[in-house]
Amino acid sequence: MTDSYIQNLFAERIGGRDYGKATVVYKFEKIKRARRAAMAANPGVELINVGVGEPDEMAFPEVVAKLHEEARKPENRSYADNGDGALKEAAGRYLERVYGVKGIDAETEVIHSIGSKSALSLLPGALINPGDYALMTIPGYPIFGTHTQYYGGRVHNLPLTETNGYLPDLESIPKEVLSKAKALVLNYPNNPTGASATPEFFAKVVAFARRHNLVVVHDAAYAALVYEGKPLSFLATPGAKEVGVELHSTSKTFNMTGWRCGFVAGNALLVKAYGDVKDNSDSGQFLAIQHAAAYCFDHPEITEKIAAKYSRRMGPLVETLRSAGFAARRPKGSFFCYVPAPKAAKLKGGRRVEFKNAEEVTEWLLMEKLISTVPWDEACASLRFSVTFAATDPEDEKRVMAELSRRLSEVEFEF
Ligand SMILES: Cc1ncc(COP(=O)(O)O)c(C=O)c1O
């Protein structure tokens, strides 16, 4: 069959004339397929999904009630554009109350987002010209880098490894890259490594950004989900507002991934530029959702309850993994436990299998043990386990952990 003329119209950034013809299957699609195959091959056996990247519960009832109330108001029905004052002001209060960030001007230094993913896709439109670099940590959430490349920019990767404490080595960036770099994108607590930043690291980032004229974009999607100490905002760093913005979201911290609401806060000029690109891309999130999000930001105790649940689950998960030989350490925040992947595994009975990378470990664990994890091979072969597995109550959590432990105990891993 000949190609439709449409085949010749695709932009190079998504593959040009070859768009849709590639046979490469990407990681998350591979996992999905392997999960389906594992379940089909083992009917009736429970799949333990410790690879989930989002909350296992829905938004709290009071937030759903607030949405219901706001959705009934005729004045909330219209295009929201860049939003009204409710979420902006709540965001200012939230930053002060939870993170100790003082002096945010809600009017000029906050604009809502349709989730952090959307903000990360829009910000390059405000910053990146062809040839400019974005400095991105790997492994990581790639959206800012993808859009940088869409605009003709380039990505310089900063590996996060155990050796550097999962904090990027800023001094490793080559001079020729730095001279063309526009933005440094960070995310702490970090997906997937679970690592947290420190005030000292953020102070270094501010000084580095000033020295090299960089914009800092801190993706704080997990910032309030902490198990130790207080939540840390980049904006609490002296001078942060001169160099960057921070992205907050209700997705992970308030169990609202599907609601699509968060905010961008910080440097007024950057917030304005984000608003201009946003205004030319969408017409704002439904005001009823924005107002329900504002309610959340005024009720940070919701996140504290969610974090307490994850903390309760994290201890047994770390213990279970350690008993199976994994070098698991309890993270200070996020919902992820990130461990080096095994190089080989031996089942009871003696069959030994070697793994080339973490992706192979994930596929093997799924097929052999119906355990679903997420592999990361970008910096060093690692597996991501999450405490957002499905369990109805603390008793059920114990049951799931016992089953995970039983299945892992049938394997001898080599690291
Ligand atoms: C690091 C990171 N940033 C952003 C997002 C997306 O957040 P949102 O739902 O607010 O778009 C995710 C979701 O997995 C994430 O892990």
PDB file of N, CA and C and ligand atoms in Angstrom, residues 53 115-117 120 141 187 191 219 221-222 249 251-252 260, ligand 1:
ATOM      1  N   GLY A  53       3.468   4.588  39.515  1.00  0.00           N
ATOM      2  CA  GLY A  53       4.044   5.920  39.717  1.00  0.00           C
ATOM      3  C   GLY A  53       3.027   6.945  40.147  1.00  0.00           C
ATOM      4  N   GLY A 115      -1.217  20.952  35.714  1.00  0.00           N
ATOM      5  CA  GLY A 115      -0.263  19.917  36.135  1.00  0.00           C
ATOM      6  C   GLY A 115       1.156  20.330  35.775  1.00  0.00           C
ATOM      7  N   SER A 116       2.122  19.747  36.492  1.00  0.00           N
ATOM      8  CA  SER A 116       3.527  20.103  36.246  1.00  0.00           C
ATOM      9  C   SER A 116       3.997  19.641  34.872  1.00  0.00           C
ATOM     10  N   LYS A 117       3.425  18.552  34.368  1.00  0.00           N
ATOM     11  CA  LYS A 117       3.826  18.079  33.038  1.00  0.00           C
ATOM     12  C   LYS A 117       3.566  19.162  32.009  1.00  0.00           C
ATOM     13  N   LEU A 120       6.048  21.980  32.401  1.00  0.00           N
ATOM     14  CA  LEU A 120       7.372  21.599  31.888  1.00  0.00           C
ATOM     15  C   LEU A 120       7.396  21.587  30.364  1.00  0.00           C
ATOM     16  N   TYR A 141      12.483  12.856  34.760  1.00  0.00           N
ATOM     17  CA  TYR A 141      11.224  13.112  34.064  1.00  0.00           C
ATOM     18  C   TYR A 141      11.562  13.991  32.856  1.00  0.00           C
ATOM     19  N   ASN A 187      14.662  18.191  40.266  1.00  0.00           N
ATOM     20  CA  ASN A 187      13.438  17.609  40.837  1.00  0.00           C
ATOM     21  C   ASN A 187      13.804  16.878  42.137  1.00  0.00           C
ATOM     22  N   ASN A 191      12.200  11.774  41.438  1.00  0.00           N
ATOM     23  CA  ASN A 191      11.715  10.600  40.729  1.00  0.00           C
ATOM     24  C   ASN A 191      12.757  10.270  39.661  1.00  0.00           C
ATOM     25  N   ASP A 219      11.230  21.253  39.787  1.00  0.00           N
ATOM     26  CA  ASP A 219       9.987  20.486  39.738  1.00  0.00           C
ATOM     27  C   ASP A 219       9.786  19.858  41.121  1.00  0.00           C
ATOM     28  N   ALA A 221       7.235  18.224  42.422  1.00  0.00           N
ATOM     29  CA  ALA A 221       6.032  17.375  42.403  1.00  0.00           C
ATOM     30  C   ALA A 221       5.847  16.558  43.686  1.00  0.00           C
ATOM     31  N   TYR A 222       6.977  16.193  44.340  1.00  0.00           N
ATOM     32  CA  TYR A 222       6.887  15.329  45.535  1.00  0.00           C
ATOM     33  C   TYR A 222       7.303  16.081  46.810  1.00  0.00           C
ATOM     34  N   SER A 249       2.318  20.725  42.454  1.00  0.00           N
ATOM     35  CA  SER A 249       1.207  20.028  41.816  1.00  0.00           C
ATOM     36  C   SER A 249       0.362  19.319  42.866  1.00  0.00           C
ATOM     37  N   SER A 251      -1.115  16.598  42.115  1.00  0.00           N
ATOM     38  CA  SER A 251      -1.184  15.202  41.658  1.00  0.00           C
ATOM     39  C   SER A 251      -0.751  14.192  42.709  1.00  0.00           C
ATOM     40  N   LYS A 252       0.500  14.330  43.167  1.00  0.00           N
ATOM     41  CA  LYS A 252       1.053  13.312  44.066  1.00  0.00           C
ATOM     42  C   LYS A 252       0.775  13.650  45.521  1.00  0.00           C
ATOM     43  N   ARG A 260      -5.451  17.389  37.211  1.00  0.00           N
ATOM     44  CA  ARG A 260      -4.596  18.278  36.428  1.00  0.00           C
ATOM     45  C   ARG A 260      -4.569  19.705  36.968  1.00  0.00           C
TER      46      ARG A 260
HETATM   47  C1  LIG B   1       9.130  14.318  38.554  1.00  0.00           C
HETATM   48  C2  LIG B   1       7.754  14.493  38.039  1.00  0.00           C
HETATM   49  N1  LIG B   1       7.368  15.693  37.594  1.00  0.00           N
HETATM   50  C3  LIG B   1       6.142  15.896  37.116  1.00  0.00           C
HETATM   51  C4  LIG B   1       5.230  14.876  37.041  1.00  0.00           C
HETATM   52  C5  LIG B   1       3.870  15.154  36.473  1.00  0.00           C
HETATM   53  O1  LIG B   1       3.109  15.811  37.410  1.00  0.00           O
HETATM   54  P1  LIG B   1       1.674  16.360  37.065  1.00  0.00           P
HETATM   55  O2  LIG B   1       0.695  15.269  37.310  1.00  0.00           O
HETATM   56  O3  LIG B   1       1.495  17.522  37.982  1.00  0.00           O
HETATM   57  O4  LIG B   1       1.681  16.784  35.634  1.00  0.00           O
HETATM   58  C6  LIG B   1       5.579  13.596  37.472  1.00  0.00           C
HETATM   59  C7  LIG B   1       4.635  12.479  37.352  1.00  0.00           C
HETATM   60  O5  LIG B   1       4.956  11.332  37.413  1.00  0.00           O
HETATM   61  C8  LIG B   1       6.867  13.409  37.996  1.00  0.00           C
HETATM   62  O6  LIG B   1       7.266  12.214  38.448  1.00  0.00           O
END
